[in-house]
Short mmCIF file of C-alpha atoms in Angstrom, two decimals:
data_model
loop_
_atom_site.label_atom_id
_atom_site.label_comp_id
_atom_site.label_asym_id
_atom_site.label_seq_id
_atom_site.Cartn_x
_atom_site.Cartn_y
_atom_site.Cartn_z
CA MET A 284 -134.56 -50.37 -100.92
CA ALA A 285 -133.64 -49.21 -104.35
CA SER A 286 -137.16 -49.66 -105.63
CA ILE A 287 -138.49 -47.52 -102.75
CA LEU A 288 -135.98 -44.83 -103.56
CA SER A 289 -136.84 -44.98 -107.25
CA LYS A 290 -140.53 -44.58 -106.45
CA LYS A 291 -139.83 -41.56 -104.27
CA GLN A 292 -137.77 -40.03 -107.02
CA LYS A 293 -140.54 -40.59 -109.50
CA GLN A 294 -143.12 -38.99 -107.16
CA LYS A 295 -140.82 -36.02 -106.62
CA HIS A 296 -140.33 -35.63 -110.38
CA LYS A 297 -144.10 -35.76 -110.85
CA SER A 298 -144.72 -33.16 -108.17
CA THR A 299 -142.04 -30.76 -109.56
CA LYS A 300 -142.82 -28.47 -112.43
CA LEU A 301 -140.39 -26.91 -114.92
CA SER A 302 -141.38 -23.51 -113.58
CA ASP A 303 -140.26 -24.51 -110.11
CA LEU A 304 -136.76 -25.26 -111.48
CA LYS A 305 -136.65 -21.98 -113.30
CA THR A 306 -137.52 -20.20 -110.03
CA LEU A 307 -134.83 -22.09 -108.14
CA GLY A 308 -132.28 -21.21 -110.73
CA HIS A 309 -133.22 -17.59 -110.86
CA ASP A 310 -133.01 -17.20 -107.10
CA LEU A 311 -129.67 -18.98 -106.98
CA LEU A 312 -128.17 -16.59 -109.55
CA SER A 313 -129.64 -13.49 -107.98
CA SER A 314 -128.46 -13.77 -104.40
CA ARG A 315 -126.01 -15.73 -102.28
CA ALA A 316 -128.74 -16.12 -99.72
CA HIS A 317 -130.41 -18.75 -101.94
CA VAL A 318 -127.30 -20.94 -102.18
CA ASN A 319 -129.28 -23.80 -100.60
CA ASN A 320 -131.01 -24.07 -103.96
CA LEU A 321 -127.76 -25.57 -105.29
CA PRO A 322 -128.32 -29.15 -103.90
CA LYS A 323 -131.99 -29.02 -105.09
CA LEU A 324 -130.89 -28.29 -108.64
CA LEU A 325 -128.15 -30.97 -108.49
CA TYR A 326 -130.72 -33.55 -107.57
CA PHE A 327 -132.40 -33.16 -110.99
CA VAL A 328 -129.16 -33.66 -112.93
CA SER A 329 -129.58 -37.41 -113.06
CA PRO A 330 -130.12 -40.12 -115.70
CA THR A 331 -133.58 -40.78 -114.20
CA SER A 332 -134.74 -37.14 -114.52
CA PRO A 333 -136.73 -35.95 -117.59
CA PRO A 334 -134.52 -34.40 -120.23
CA GLN A 335 -136.13 -30.93 -119.87
CA PHE A 336 -135.48 -30.99 -116.12
CA VAL A 337 -131.86 -31.88 -116.68
CA LEU A 338 -131.37 -29.09 -119.27
CA GLU A 339 -133.12 -26.49 -117.09
CA SER A 340 -131.01 -27.32 -113.97
CA LEU A 341 -127.89 -27.55 -116.01
CA LEU A 342 -128.33 -24.07 -117.46
CA SER A 343 -128.62 -22.55 -113.95
CA LEU A 344 -125.83 -24.56 -112.52
CA GLN A 345 -123.44 -23.76 -115.33
CA ALA A 346 -124.13 -20.04 -115.11
CA PHE A 347 -123.62 -20.24 -111.32
CA PHE A 348 -120.30 -22.15 -111.35
CA THR A 349 -118.56 -20.66 -114.35
CA PRO A 350 -117.55 -17.31 -112.79
CA LEU A 351 -116.69 -19.01 -109.45
CA LEU A 352 -114.34 -21.73 -110.75
CA PRO A 353 -111.11 -19.67 -110.81
CA ASP A 354 -111.58 -18.92 -107.05
CA LEU A 355 -112.51 -22.41 -105.88
CA PRO A 356 -109.83 -24.51 -104.11
CA SER A 357 -108.56 -27.68 -105.54
CA SER A 358 -110.61 -30.79 -105.03
CA SER A 359 -107.55 -32.74 -104.05
CA SER A 360 -106.19 -30.22 -101.56
CA LYS A 361 -107.03 -30.90 -97.94
CA PRO A 362 -106.66 -28.14 -95.20
CA SER A 363 -103.97 -28.92 -92.68
CA ALA A 364 -103.89 -28.02 -88.96
CA SER A 365 -101.33 -25.36 -89.51
CA ASN A 366 -103.41 -23.70 -92.14
CA ALA A 367 -104.76 -20.46 -90.67
CA SER A 368 -107.45 -20.19 -93.34
CA GLN A 369 -109.24 -23.38 -92.36
CA ASP A 370 -111.45 -21.48 -89.85
CA ASP A 371 -112.24 -18.79 -92.42
CA PRO A 372 -115.95 -18.94 -93.30
CA ASP A 373 -115.21 -17.84 -96.86
CA PHE A 374 -112.73 -20.71 -97.23
CA ILE A 375 -115.19 -23.22 -95.87
CA TYR A 376 -117.86 -21.93 -98.19
CA ARG A 377 -115.58 -22.22 -101.24
CA THR A 378 -114.62 -25.72 -100.20
CA TRP A 379 -118.32 -26.63 -99.98
CA LEU A 380 -118.82 -25.18 -103.46
CA ARG A 381 -115.95 -27.25 -104.77
CA SER A 382 -117.45 -30.43 -103.47
CA LYS A 383 -120.80 -29.52 -105.08
CA PHE A 384 -119.02 -28.83 -108.33
CA ASP A 385 -117.33 -32.24 -108.22
CA GLU A 386 -120.86 -33.78 -107.67
CA LEU A 387 -122.05 -31.86 -110.63
CA VAL A 388 -119.26 -33.22 -112.86
CA GLU A 389 -119.96 -36.76 -111.65
CA SER A 390 -123.67 -36.39 -112.32
CA LEU A 391 -122.98 -35.07 -115.88
CA ILE A 392 -120.78 -38.01 -116.59
CA GLN A 393 -123.47 -40.41 -115.46
CA VAL A 394 -126.04 -38.65 -117.68
CA LEU A 395 -123.61 -38.64 -120.53
CA LEU A 396 -123.00 -42.47 -120.36
CA SER A 397 -126.58 -43.52 -119.46
CA PRO A 398 -128.39 -45.53 -122.21
CA GLN A 399 -131.59 -43.66 -121.14
CA SER A 400 -130.23 -40.32 -122.36
CA ASP A 401 -130.92 -39.30 -125.92
CA GLU A 402 -128.24 -38.06 -128.32
CA THR A 403 -129.24 -34.40 -128.09
CA LEU A 404 -128.97 -34.39 -124.26
CA LYS A 405 -125.62 -36.17 -124.42
CA GLU A 406 -124.24 -33.63 -126.82
CA VAL A 407 -125.35 -30.70 -124.61
CA VAL A 408 -123.81 -32.41 -121.52
CA LEU A 409 -120.54 -33.00 -123.43
CA ASP A 410 -120.35 -29.38 -124.45
CA THR A 411 -120.93 -28.33 -120.79
CA LEU A 412 -118.16 -30.62 -119.54
CA MET A 413 -115.79 -29.25 -122.18
CA GLU A 414 -116.65 -25.71 -121.03
CA PHE A 415 -115.63 -26.70 -117.58
CA VAL A 416 -112.41 -28.11 -118.96
CA LYS A 417 -111.77 -24.77 -120.74
CA SER A 418 -112.36 -22.54 -117.69
CA GLY A 419 -112.20 -24.77 -114.69
CA ASN A 420 -108.50 -24.24 -113.96
CA GLY A 421 -108.32 -20.46 -113.90
CA GLY A 422 -108.47 -20.03 -117.67
CA ARG A 423 -106.04 -22.94 -118.30
CA PHE A 424 -106.83 -26.41 -119.62
CA HIS A 425 -108.29 -28.56 -116.76
CA SER A 426 -106.58 -31.86 -117.49
CA ALA A 427 -108.09 -33.62 -114.52
CA ILE A 428 -111.75 -33.16 -115.72
CA TYR A 429 -110.74 -34.08 -119.26
CA HIS A 430 -108.88 -37.19 -118.15
CA ARG A 431 -111.93 -38.17 -116.01
CA LEU A 432 -114.18 -37.65 -119.02
CA LEU A 433 -112.09 -39.76 -121.39
CA ARG A 434 -111.59 -42.49 -118.89
CA SER A 435 -115.37 -42.70 -118.23
CA ILE A 436 -116.12 -42.94 -121.98
CA VAL A 437 -113.49 -45.64 -122.49
CA TYR A 438 -114.51 -47.66 -119.53
CA SER A 439 -118.21 -47.48 -120.30
CA THR A 440 -119.79 -50.89 -121.13
CA THR A 441 -121.70 -49.55 -124.10
CA PRO A 442 -120.00 -49.88 -127.47
CA ASP A 443 -121.78 -46.75 -128.87
CA ASN A 444 -119.26 -44.42 -130.60
CA PHE A 445 -121.63 -41.38 -130.72
CA LEU A 446 -119.79 -39.53 -127.93
CA LEU A 447 -116.42 -40.31 -129.50
CA ASP A 448 -117.68 -39.06 -132.87
CA VAL A 449 -118.88 -35.82 -131.33
CA LEU A 450 -115.69 -35.32 -129.39
CA ALA A 451 -113.61 -35.92 -132.55
CA SER A 452 -115.64 -33.70 -134.80
CA LYS A 453 -116.06 -30.75 -132.43
CA TYR A 454 -112.87 -30.67 -130.28
CA PHE A 455 -110.02 -32.62 -131.93
CA LYS A 456 -109.38 -29.63 -134.19
CA TYR A 457 -107.87 -27.88 -131.10
CA ILE A 458 -104.22 -28.57 -130.57
CA ASP A 459 -104.38 -28.55 -126.78
CA VAL A 460 -107.28 -31.04 -126.78
CA ARG A 461 -105.25 -33.40 -128.94
CA TYR A 462 -102.28 -32.91 -126.73
CA PHE A 463 -104.13 -33.89 -123.51
CA THR A 464 -105.92 -36.63 -125.32
CA TYR A 465 -102.53 -38.37 -126.06
CA ILE A 466 -101.54 -37.82 -122.40
CA SER A 467 -104.74 -39.43 -121.12
CA LEU A 468 -104.62 -42.31 -123.63
CA GLU A 469 -101.05 -43.11 -122.61
CA LYS A 470 -102.14 -43.38 -118.97
CA LEU A 471 -105.16 -45.51 -119.79
CA SER A 472 -102.94 -47.87 -121.94
CA ARG A 473 -100.42 -48.16 -119.12
CA VAL A 474 -103.13 -49.04 -116.65
CA LEU A 475 -104.66 -51.60 -119.00
CA ASP A 476 -101.25 -53.17 -119.64
CA ALA A 477 -100.59 -53.55 -115.91
CA LYS A 478 -104.09 -54.92 -115.40
CA ASP A 479 -103.65 -57.43 -118.17
CA ILE A 480 -100.42 -58.73 -116.60
CA SER A 481 -102.18 -58.98 -113.20
CA ASP A 482 -105.10 -60.84 -114.74
CA ASP A 483 -102.75 -63.30 -116.47
CA ARG A 484 -101.08 -64.06 -113.13
CA ASN A 485 -104.35 -64.58 -111.44
CA LEU A 486 -105.49 -66.87 -114.11
CA ASN A 487 -102.31 -68.90 -113.93
CA THR A 488 -102.52 -69.28 -110.18
CA ASP A 489 -106.28 -69.68 -109.67
CA GLY A 490 -107.37 -71.18 -112.95
CA ASN A 491 -110.37 -68.83 -112.90
CA ASP A 492 -110.52 -65.49 -114.51
CA GLY A 493 -113.66 -64.47 -112.62
CA GLY A 494 -115.92 -63.73 -115.60
CA HIS A 495 -115.07 -62.47 -119.04
CA PRO A 496 -112.31 -59.97 -118.60
CA ARG A 497 -110.99 -60.58 -122.14
CA GLU A 498 -114.21 -59.31 -123.82
CA SER A 499 -114.23 -56.19 -121.70
CA MET A 500 -110.48 -55.64 -122.33
CA ASP A 501 -111.06 -55.92 -126.04
CA LEU A 502 -113.87 -53.32 -125.92
CA LEU A 503 -111.63 -50.94 -124.01
CA ILE A 504 -108.77 -51.42 -126.52
CA ARG A 505 -111.10 -50.88 -129.47
CA LYS A 506 -112.29 -47.56 -127.98
CA ILE A 507 -108.73 -46.34 -127.32
CA HIS A 508 -107.82 -47.22 -130.93
CA TYR A 509 -110.94 -45.53 -132.26
CA ILE A 510 -109.93 -42.29 -130.44
CA MET A 511 -106.30 -42.46 -131.55
CA SER A 512 -107.22 -43.11 -135.18
CA HIS A 513 -109.55 -40.09 -135.25
CA ILE A 514 -107.04 -37.62 -133.98
CA PRO A 515 -105.73 -35.61 -136.91
CA SER A 516 -102.03 -35.06 -137.23
CA VAL A 517 -100.56 -31.61 -136.59
CA GLU A 518 -99.18 -31.29 -140.11
CA ALA A 519 -102.40 -32.32 -141.80
CA SER A 520 -104.81 -30.24 -139.80
CA VAL A 521 -103.13 -27.01 -138.80
CA GLU A 522 -102.26 -24.18 -141.01
CA LYS A 523 -98.81 -22.63 -140.92
CA THR A 524 -100.20 -19.32 -139.75
CA GLY A 525 -101.10 -20.61 -136.24
CA TYR A 526 -102.83 -23.13 -134.06
CA ASP A 527 -106.31 -23.19 -132.67
CA MET A 528 -106.57 -23.78 -128.89
CA TRP A 529 -109.63 -24.72 -126.85
CA SER A 530 -108.30 -23.04 -123.63
CA GLY A 531 -106.63 -19.67 -123.46
CA SER A 532 -103.22 -21.06 -122.25
CA GLY A 533 -101.71 -24.01 -120.56
CA ASP A 534 -99.73 -24.39 -117.37
CA ASP A 535 -96.42 -26.15 -117.74
CA GLU A 536 -97.18 -28.40 -114.75
CA ASP A 537 -100.34 -29.53 -116.46
CA ILE A 538 -98.73 -29.87 -119.87
CA SER A 539 -96.29 -32.35 -118.33
CA GLY A 540 -99.20 -34.68 -118.09
CA ASN A 541 -98.65 -35.32 -114.35
CA LEU A 542 -101.96 -35.31 -112.53
CA LYS A 543 -100.12 -34.67 -109.29
CA ALA A 544 -99.64 -31.15 -110.41
CA GLU A 545 -103.13 -30.32 -109.20
CA ASN A 546 -101.77 -30.46 -105.62
CA LYS A 547 -99.70 -27.51 -106.48
CA GLN A 548 -102.33 -25.23 -107.90
CA HIS A 549 -101.93 -22.80 -105.07
CA MET A 550 -98.44 -22.07 -106.38
CA THR A 551 -99.62 -21.19 -109.98
CA GLU A 552 -99.40 -17.47 -109.15
CA LYS A 553 -95.57 -17.93 -108.91
CA HIS A 554 -95.36 -19.65 -112.23
CA ASN A 555 -97.19 -17.31 -114.57
CA ASP A 556 -94.01 -17.32 -116.75
CA LYS A 557 -94.54 -20.99 -117.51
CA VAL A 558 -97.69 -20.43 -119.62
CA LEU A 559 -97.23 -22.30 -122.89
CA THR A 560 -98.34 -21.12 -126.23
CA ALA A 561 -99.82 -23.29 -129.00
CA ALA A 562 -96.50 -23.31 -130.86
CA SER A 563 -94.66 -24.75 -127.86
CA ILE A 564 -97.35 -27.43 -127.50
CA ALA A 565 -96.92 -28.30 -131.19
CA LYS A 566 -93.19 -28.82 -130.69
CA LYS A 567 -93.92 -31.32 -127.83
CA MET A 568 -96.74 -33.05 -129.68
CA LYS A 569 -94.47 -35.70 -131.22
CA LEU A 570 -93.24 -36.84 -127.92
CA LYS A 571 -96.71 -37.33 -126.47
CA PHE A 572 -97.81 -38.94 -129.74
CA THR A 573 -94.95 -41.41 -129.50
CA LYS A 574 -95.60 -42.32 -125.88
CA ALA A 575 -99.28 -42.86 -126.49
CA TRP A 576 -98.75 -45.14 -129.46
CA LEU A 577 -96.01 -47.09 -127.84
CA SER A 578 -98.12 -47.72 -124.71
CA PHE A 579 -101.07 -48.70 -126.87
CA LEU A 580 -99.07 -51.20 -128.94
CA ARG A 581 -98.02 -53.01 -125.83
CA LEU A 582 -101.63 -54.03 -125.21
CA PRO A 583 -102.93 -57.46 -126.23
CA LEU A 584 -104.64 -56.13 -129.42
CA PRO A 585 -107.64 -58.02 -130.82
CA LEU A 586 -106.99 -59.50 -134.21
CA ASP A 587 -109.11 -57.09 -136.19
CA VAL A 588 -107.46 -54.08 -134.41
CA TYR A 589 -104.06 -55.65 -134.94
CA LYS A 590 -104.56 -55.89 -138.62
CA GLU A 591 -106.04 -52.33 -138.89
CA VAL A 592 -103.02 -50.96 -137.01
CA LEU A 593 -100.48 -52.77 -139.23
CA ALA A 594 -102.34 -51.62 -142.37
CA THR A 595 -102.08 -47.94 -141.47
CA LEU A 596 -98.92 -47.89 -139.36
CA HIS A 597 -96.50 -46.84 -142.16
CA GLN A 598 -98.67 -43.84 -143.15
CA ALA A 599 -100.52 -42.71 -139.99
CA VAL A 600 -97.97 -43.46 -137.25
CA ILE A 601 -94.33 -43.84 -138.40
CA PRO A 602 -93.95 -40.42 -140.05
CA HIS A 603 -95.14 -38.64 -136.83
CA LEU A 604 -93.04 -40.46 -134.26
CA SER A 605 -90.15 -38.77 -132.49
CA ASN A 606 -88.04 -41.93 -133.05
CA PRO A 607 -89.61 -44.47 -135.39
CA VAL A 608 -86.98 -47.06 -134.51
CA LEU A 609 -88.83 -47.52 -131.24
CA LEU A 610 -91.38 -49.61 -133.23
CA CYS A 611 -88.83 -52.29 -134.11
CA ASP A 612 -89.87 -54.57 -131.25
CA PHE A 613 -93.54 -54.42 -132.23
CA LEU A 614 -92.92 -54.86 -135.94
CA THR A 615 -90.32 -57.67 -135.63
CA ARG A 616 -92.62 -59.48 -133.21
CA SER A 617 -95.45 -59.15 -135.72
CA TYR A 618 -93.18 -60.22 -138.58
CA ASP A 619 -92.28 -63.36 -136.67
CA ILE A 620 -95.89 -64.44 -136.22
CA GLY A 621 -96.26 -65.58 -139.80
CA GLY A 622 -99.17 -65.63 -142.20
CA VAL A 623 -101.10 -62.45 -143.03
CA ILE A 624 -99.76 -60.65 -139.93
CA SER A 625 -96.22 -61.00 -141.32
CA VAL A 626 -97.37 -59.68 -144.70
CA MET A 627 -98.88 -56.60 -143.17
CA ALA A 628 -95.93 -55.95 -140.90
CA LEU A 629 -93.58 -56.08 -143.82
CA SER A 630 -94.44 -52.48 -145.00
CA GLY A 631 -93.48 -50.79 -141.70
CA LEU A 632 -90.46 -52.99 -141.16
CA PHE A 633 -89.20 -52.14 -144.69
CA ILE A 634 -89.53 -48.45 -143.96
CA LEU A 635 -87.57 -48.74 -140.79
CA MET A 636 -84.79 -50.62 -142.51
CA THR A 637 -84.49 -48.38 -145.59
CA GLN A 638 -85.18 -44.95 -144.04
CA TYR A 639 -84.15 -45.24 -140.45
CA GLY A 640 -81.15 -47.72 -140.49
CA LEU A 641 -82.86 -50.65 -138.68
CA GLU A 642 -80.82 -53.82 -138.75
CA TYR A 643 -82.76 -57.10 -138.93
CA PRO A 644 -80.44 -59.95 -139.75
CA ASN A 645 -83.11 -62.61 -140.40
CA PHE A 646 -85.23 -60.37 -142.61
CA TYR A 647 -84.69 -62.18 -145.91
CA GLU A 648 -85.06 -65.60 -144.28
CA LYS A 649 -88.48 -64.58 -142.98
CA LEU A 650 -89.40 -63.03 -146.29
CA TYR A 651 -88.33 -66.29 -148.11
CA ALA A 652 -90.56 -68.28 -145.78
CA LEU A 653 -93.53 -66.20 -146.72
CA LEU A 654 -93.44 -67.38 -150.30
CA VAL A 655 -96.18 -69.92 -150.21
CA PRO A 656 -99.18 -70.50 -152.52
CA SER A 657 -101.65 -69.14 -150.07
CA ILE A 658 -99.93 -65.70 -150.18
CA PHE A 659 -101.31 -65.31 -153.71
CA MET A 660 -104.83 -65.27 -152.35
CA ALA A 661 -104.20 -62.82 -149.47
CA LYS A 662 -106.09 -59.59 -149.24
CA HIS A 663 -102.94 -57.41 -149.19
CA ARG A 664 -101.04 -59.41 -151.90
CA SER A 665 -100.63 -56.43 -154.17
CA LYS A 666 -98.79 -54.39 -151.61
CA PHE A 667 -96.80 -57.46 -150.52
CA PHE A 668 -95.42 -58.20 -153.93
CA GLN A 669 -94.50 -54.49 -154.43
CA LEU A 670 -92.49 -54.70 -151.28
CA VAL A 671 -90.89 -58.00 -152.23
CA ASP A 672 -89.69 -56.43 -155.51
CA ALA A 673 -88.36 -53.39 -153.57
CA CYS A 674 -86.58 -55.58 -151.03
CA LEU A 675 -84.81 -57.57 -153.76
CA LYS A 676 -83.77 -54.46 -155.68
CA SER A 677 -80.46 -53.83 -153.92
CA PRO A 678 -77.39 -54.69 -156.07
CA LEU A 679 -75.67 -55.76 -152.83
CA LEU A 680 -77.94 -58.72 -152.47
CA PRO A 681 -75.84 -62.01 -152.58
CA ALA A 682 -76.16 -64.10 -155.68
CA TYR A 683 -77.23 -67.26 -153.82
CA LEU A 684 -80.06 -65.28 -152.18
CA ALA A 685 -81.29 -63.78 -155.41
CA ALA A 686 -81.13 -67.25 -157.01
CA ALA A 687 -83.07 -68.84 -154.15
CA PHE A 688 -85.90 -66.24 -154.51
CA ALA A 689 -85.90 -66.71 -158.33
CA LYS A 690 -86.16 -70.50 -158.04
CA LYS A 691 -88.71 -70.39 -155.27
CA LEU A 692 -90.88 -68.12 -157.25
CA SER A 693 -90.54 -70.18 -160.37
CA ARG A 694 -91.65 -73.31 -158.61
CA LEU A 695 -94.71 -71.34 -157.35
CA SER A 696 -95.68 -70.25 -160.78
CA ILE A 697 -96.97 -73.76 -161.62
CA SER A 698 -99.16 -74.00 -158.57
CA VAL A 699 -100.75 -70.60 -158.26
CA PRO A 700 -103.53 -68.89 -160.32
CA PRO A 701 -102.63 -67.48 -163.73
CA SER A 702 -102.71 -63.92 -162.35
CA GLY A 703 -100.18 -64.87 -159.75
CA ALA A 704 -97.99 -66.60 -162.35
CA LEU A 705 -97.79 -63.33 -164.30
CA VAL A 706 -96.66 -61.48 -161.15
CA ILE A 707 -94.01 -64.18 -160.60
CA ILE A 708 -92.64 -63.76 -164.07
CA ALA A 709 -92.33 -60.05 -163.56
CA LEU A 710 -90.47 -60.59 -160.24
CA VAL A 711 -88.10 -63.16 -161.80
CA HIS A 712 -87.43 -60.93 -164.79
CA ASN A 713 -86.49 -58.01 -162.43
CA LEU A 714 -84.25 -60.32 -160.39
CA LEU A 715 -82.39 -61.46 -163.53
CA ARG A 716 -82.04 -57.87 -164.76
CA ARG A 717 -80.78 -56.45 -161.50
CA HIS A 718 -78.50 -59.35 -160.63
CA PRO A 719 -76.42 -60.44 -163.60
CA SER A 720 -74.60 -62.96 -161.46
CA ILE A 721 -77.52 -65.33 -161.60
CA ASN A 722 -78.01 -65.22 -165.36
CA CYS A 723 -76.23 -68.54 -165.47
CA LEU A 724 -79.53 -70.06 -164.31
CA VAL A 725 -81.01 -69.07 -167.64
CA ASN A 726 -78.04 -69.82 -169.91
CA ARG A 727 -77.25 -73.15 -168.30
CA GLY A 728 -78.41 -76.28 -170.10
CA GLY A 729 -80.58 -78.84 -168.58
CA GLY A 730 -77.93 -81.62 -168.52
CA GLY A 731 -76.52 -80.64 -165.12
CA ALA A 732 -74.01 -78.37 -163.52
CA THR A 733 -71.09 -78.53 -161.10
CA VAL A 734 -69.99 -76.35 -158.37
CA LYS A 735 -67.40 -74.82 -160.61
CA ASP A 736 -70.30 -73.32 -162.65
CA ASP A 737 -71.18 -71.24 -159.64
CA PRO A 738 -68.45 -68.71 -158.71
CA GLU A 739 -70.00 -67.79 -155.41
CA THR A 740 -70.50 -71.37 -154.35
CA GLU A 741 -67.00 -72.18 -155.38
CA GLN A 742 -65.70 -69.34 -153.17
CA ARG A 743 -67.83 -70.46 -150.16
CA VAL A 744 -66.37 -73.97 -150.70
CA ALA A 745 -62.87 -72.71 -150.67
CA ASP A 746 -63.58 -70.72 -147.45
CA GLY A 747 -65.12 -73.83 -145.86
CA VAL A 748 -68.34 -71.95 -145.10
CA ASP A 749 -70.91 -74.19 -146.71
CA ASP A 750 -70.58 -77.86 -145.79
CA THR A 751 -73.37 -78.80 -148.22
CA ALA A 752 -71.57 -77.13 -151.15
CA THR A 753 -68.30 -78.85 -150.02
CA ALA A 754 -69.94 -82.21 -150.12
CA SER A 755 -71.46 -81.57 -153.50
CA ALA A 756 -68.10 -80.35 -154.78
CA ASP A 757 -66.69 -83.83 -154.68
CA LYS A 758 -69.05 -85.08 -157.34
CA SER A 759 -70.64 -83.37 -160.30
CA VAL A 760 -74.32 -82.99 -160.46
CA LYS A 761 -74.69 -84.32 -163.98
CA LYS A 762 -77.63 -86.65 -163.56
CA PRO A 763 -80.25 -85.71 -166.03
CA GLY A 764 -83.73 -84.91 -164.66
CA VAL A 765 -82.43 -84.17 -161.10
CA ASP A 766 -82.46 -80.76 -159.62
CA PRO A 767 -80.60 -80.40 -156.31
CA PHE A 768 -82.63 -77.31 -155.37
CA ASP A 769 -84.49 -77.98 -152.10
CA ASN A 770 -87.81 -76.30 -152.46
CA GLU A 771 -88.85 -77.17 -148.84
CA GLN A 772 -85.71 -75.72 -147.21
CA SER A 773 -86.57 -72.62 -145.21
CA ASP A 774 -83.00 -71.27 -145.23
CA PRO A 775 -82.17 -69.85 -148.63
CA ILE A 776 -78.46 -70.41 -148.06
CA LYS A 777 -79.02 -74.20 -147.73
CA SER A 778 -81.45 -74.43 -150.64
CA ASN A 779 -78.70 -75.09 -153.21
CA ALA A 780 -80.35 -72.70 -155.65
CA MET A 781 -77.35 -72.01 -157.88
CA SER A 782 -77.29 -75.50 -159.36
CA LYS A 783 -79.24 -76.50 -162.43
CA CYS A 784 -81.28 -74.13 -164.48
CA LEU A 785 -84.02 -71.73 -163.41
CA PHE A 786 -87.00 -73.81 -164.45
CA PRO A 787 -86.03 -77.41 -165.37
CA LEU A 788 -88.68 -79.26 -167.31
CA ASN A 789 -88.45 -82.31 -165.05
CA VAL A 790 -90.06 -80.17 -162.32
CA ILE A 791 -92.97 -79.41 -164.50
CA SER A 792 -93.38 -83.02 -165.53
CA ALA A 793 -93.13 -84.16 -161.91
CA CYS A 794 -96.03 -81.88 -160.99
CA GLN A 795 -98.26 -83.50 -163.63
CA ILE A 796 -99.27 -80.18 -165.17
CA PRO A 797 -101.34 -80.55 -168.41
CA ALA A 798 -99.38 -80.05 -171.58
CA PHE A 799 -101.26 -77.04 -172.77
CA HIS A 800 -100.66 -75.28 -169.41
CA VAL A 801 -96.98 -76.25 -169.62
CA SER A 802 -96.60 -74.82 -173.10
CA HIS A 803 -98.48 -71.67 -172.10
CA GLU A 804 -96.33 -70.99 -168.89
CA CYS A 805 -93.09 -71.88 -170.57
CA GLY A 806 -93.95 -69.75 -173.56
CA ILE A 807 -94.61 -66.77 -171.35
CA LEU A 808 -91.43 -67.48 -169.36
CA ALA A 809 -89.31 -67.81 -172.47
CA GLN A 810 -90.75 -64.61 -173.97
CA ILE A 811 -90.11 -62.62 -170.82
CA LEU A 812 -86.75 -64.00 -169.82
CA PHE A 813 -85.10 -64.44 -173.11
CA GLU A 814 -86.59 -61.93 -175.54
CA SER A 815 -87.34 -58.90 -173.36
CA ARG A 816 -84.37 -56.58 -173.08
CA GLN A 817 -86.21 -53.39 -172.04
CA HIS A 818 -86.08 -52.24 -168.44
CA THR A 819 -89.81 -52.56 -167.98
CA GLN A 820 -91.54 -51.95 -164.72
CA TYR A 821 -94.31 -54.47 -164.13
CA CYS A 822 -97.50 -53.76 -162.33
CA PHE A 823 -98.47 -56.02 -159.40
CA ASN A 824 -102.13 -54.97 -159.13
CA TYR A 825 -104.15 -58.00 -160.11
#
């Protein structure tokens, strides 16, 4: 059946000439008596039509509908039995025109997303749809058409980003377009989140996901992220003198982002005082920006998108949120994952803790667990070590915690590349300079130490807080060549880092490091720790 229809369409396209379409369009625009030409022109706005036929029909239809759009009834409004105007021929005529306009919008979206359409035709169709968005709601922004357009682009199966690039380059400079983009993306993200939960339940109960929903979900998420990452911020893209708007004004019911407001379009005459200016939209932009990003971050992000979001979150998202602390759940969940995800989440989490008062009790324990040899080969190691140095800068840091980090780093310096060892020496030097209470690790001899040599451990023993320290208090740790520091302990409190010296030679010999490497490392360590008395800031870019 479909093949028969396609053959008939091809025959009709062959029998129709471009001059015939021009005549149909001219008659339609010249007199209302030729309104039956409207369905004929709509027929040629199709992905299967030749591009020149689509363009010629589109020019006539756009010129016909543009002046009529403010007078057309809403597509969602249905005449009731008590409506006296339902028998009015003019109302019936305008309702019919509205249905034809909806068909035109649907046909334009099909042409826009068809792989058969070339890029030039797609750009013309996109411009036409945006013109309808501009004037299709009585001079106000038509959020329903725009949401329909964005939803169709996001849900299309083609991964081509040409349409998104054109949309971003041409229209994201307008503040109202950005505003409604955030509203639409929030809705799309919430729908995808609910769909993902439903798919997980079906998978758990039936054991069959019915195809490959994960791949399609990943494609949708990538498109949403692509759009959000290409929307310029208000502060970076708008001059202080004013804001550029695509539409002339915006209705407050539409600005709220509630699509049900279209059912109340017949009451817009009573709400002319609710027209919003660009400045008022700019004030509400942060709220919509926040809702859109929070809804997006709840989605099951693909790993590459996850990493890209974490890499730019502290610069592109956090400064523009209405309340950045709302990101604490996402960042703490990412920080608990471990590996490179934790390293990339550290930047945003550190900003929330230092600038917005976020409390994260296990922060230093998680940071301590990240100190493994593989971290010195990570892609974002430079930024990570800068944040480690910043996190250990506070003078309120307990001595046992500073000592644990110093000893952990010192042990790592003999098992990482030379460039990483230099970074470790810089970090240890800064720890000793900022926390004088752990200088005993440098001045202490290699023969052993007791709990009495550690004031903080002695105080914790007296208070009965640390059972390990209490047990070790009964006997002195004076055995030569034995370091009670537990390098495998994940809790820095229980690592017993305040005992012995910072870098006992028995540790080096136990690791079977060549003599020339030992002398080189110890020589650098001694030079930095014992001879340098200047407050030098070390560079971590290696």
